[in-house]
Steps between C-alpha positions, in 0.01 A plus 500: 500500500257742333553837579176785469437772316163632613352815392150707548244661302249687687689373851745535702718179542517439898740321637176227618441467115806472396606219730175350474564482137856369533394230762195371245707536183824331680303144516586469114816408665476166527416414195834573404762238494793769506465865599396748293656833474178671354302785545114491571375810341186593714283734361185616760230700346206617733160673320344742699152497248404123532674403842768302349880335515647356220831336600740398172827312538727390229842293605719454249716163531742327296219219303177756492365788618250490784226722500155519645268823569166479727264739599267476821369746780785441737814563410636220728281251322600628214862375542365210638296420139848612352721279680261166461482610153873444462534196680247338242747619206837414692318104577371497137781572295744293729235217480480533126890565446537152752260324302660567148859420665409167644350423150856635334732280763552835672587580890256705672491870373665763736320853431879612402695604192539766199262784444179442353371632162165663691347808260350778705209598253371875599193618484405646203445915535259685319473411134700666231417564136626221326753733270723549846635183574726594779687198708439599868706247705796261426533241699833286410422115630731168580342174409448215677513136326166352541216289361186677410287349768776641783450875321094482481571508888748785493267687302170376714695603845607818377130600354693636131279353180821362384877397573818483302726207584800266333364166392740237721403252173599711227700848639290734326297789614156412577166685634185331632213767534134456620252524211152627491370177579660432836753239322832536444725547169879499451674702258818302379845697331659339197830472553 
């Protein structure tokens, strides 16, 4: 069962947002085989100069990290957008994950297990001269066995420009990114 974490910019949270959130976001549900004990962290932002909502929600689970941002007028529509947008990810990376298994002799996958080796990239701040290189945020990471093709997804449904993982084939350290051209590369460790 997810649980909610839903916070305001700009607005005050009511309780007819909040459960109206909860209710919309709570379908994920049952695409679940077991329950998950996450959080959905629900960020609402309102702009007062262009008339805008921009709802983002990220849900960390056990396989991937959902996450989906939209923007509209309404910011009931907006988590509308949000929540559709997630369902898309949730039914194409179980499709793809079911796809690959059948192909491998596999049972169905169940959207359960260890921690995932997701990278949360910030944004980069205002530029510094290049003689102060100065390391801004650690991040310490578990990796996930997996095929390239299963971490171009984690990297596509989290939005990053690339993803470190464990290659299942050989157990080393591995990172797909997203070049220039649209295509993707893979950066393989020697071990």
């Amino acid at each position: 069962m997810l649980s909610f974490n839903v916070r305001g910019e700009n607005i005050e949270v009511t309780d007819a947002i909040r459960s109206y959130v909860e209710k919309r976001i709570s379908k994920l549900n049952k695409y679940f085989e077991e329950p998950q004990d996450s959080i959905a962290h629900v960020n609402l932002k309102v702009y007062p100069a262009d008339k805008t909502a921009k709802v983002e929600v990220t849900i960390p689970l056990p396989y991937l990290v959902l996450r989906a941002e939209e923007t509209s007028p309404d910011m009931y529509a907006s988590v509308d957008l949000v929540t559709d947008k997630l369902e898309r990810q949730i039914r194409k990376y179980k499709t793809k994950i079911n796809r690959k298994s059948r192909e491998k002799g596999i049972k169905d996958f169940e959207l359960t297990g260890p921690a995932n080796g997701a990278v949360d990239v910030p944004e980069p701040e205002e530029e510094q001269p290049k003689d102060e290189l100065e390391v801004v945020r650690t991040k310490r990471v578990s990796l996930k066995p997996m095929d390239s093709e299963e971490a171009i997804l984690q990297m596509d449904m989290l939005g990053h420009n690339f993803f470190i993982f464990e290659d299942a084939e050989t157990n080393g350290t591995s990172i797909v990114y997203r070049r220039r051209d649209g295509r993707y590369g893979l950066i393989e460790t020697d071990e």
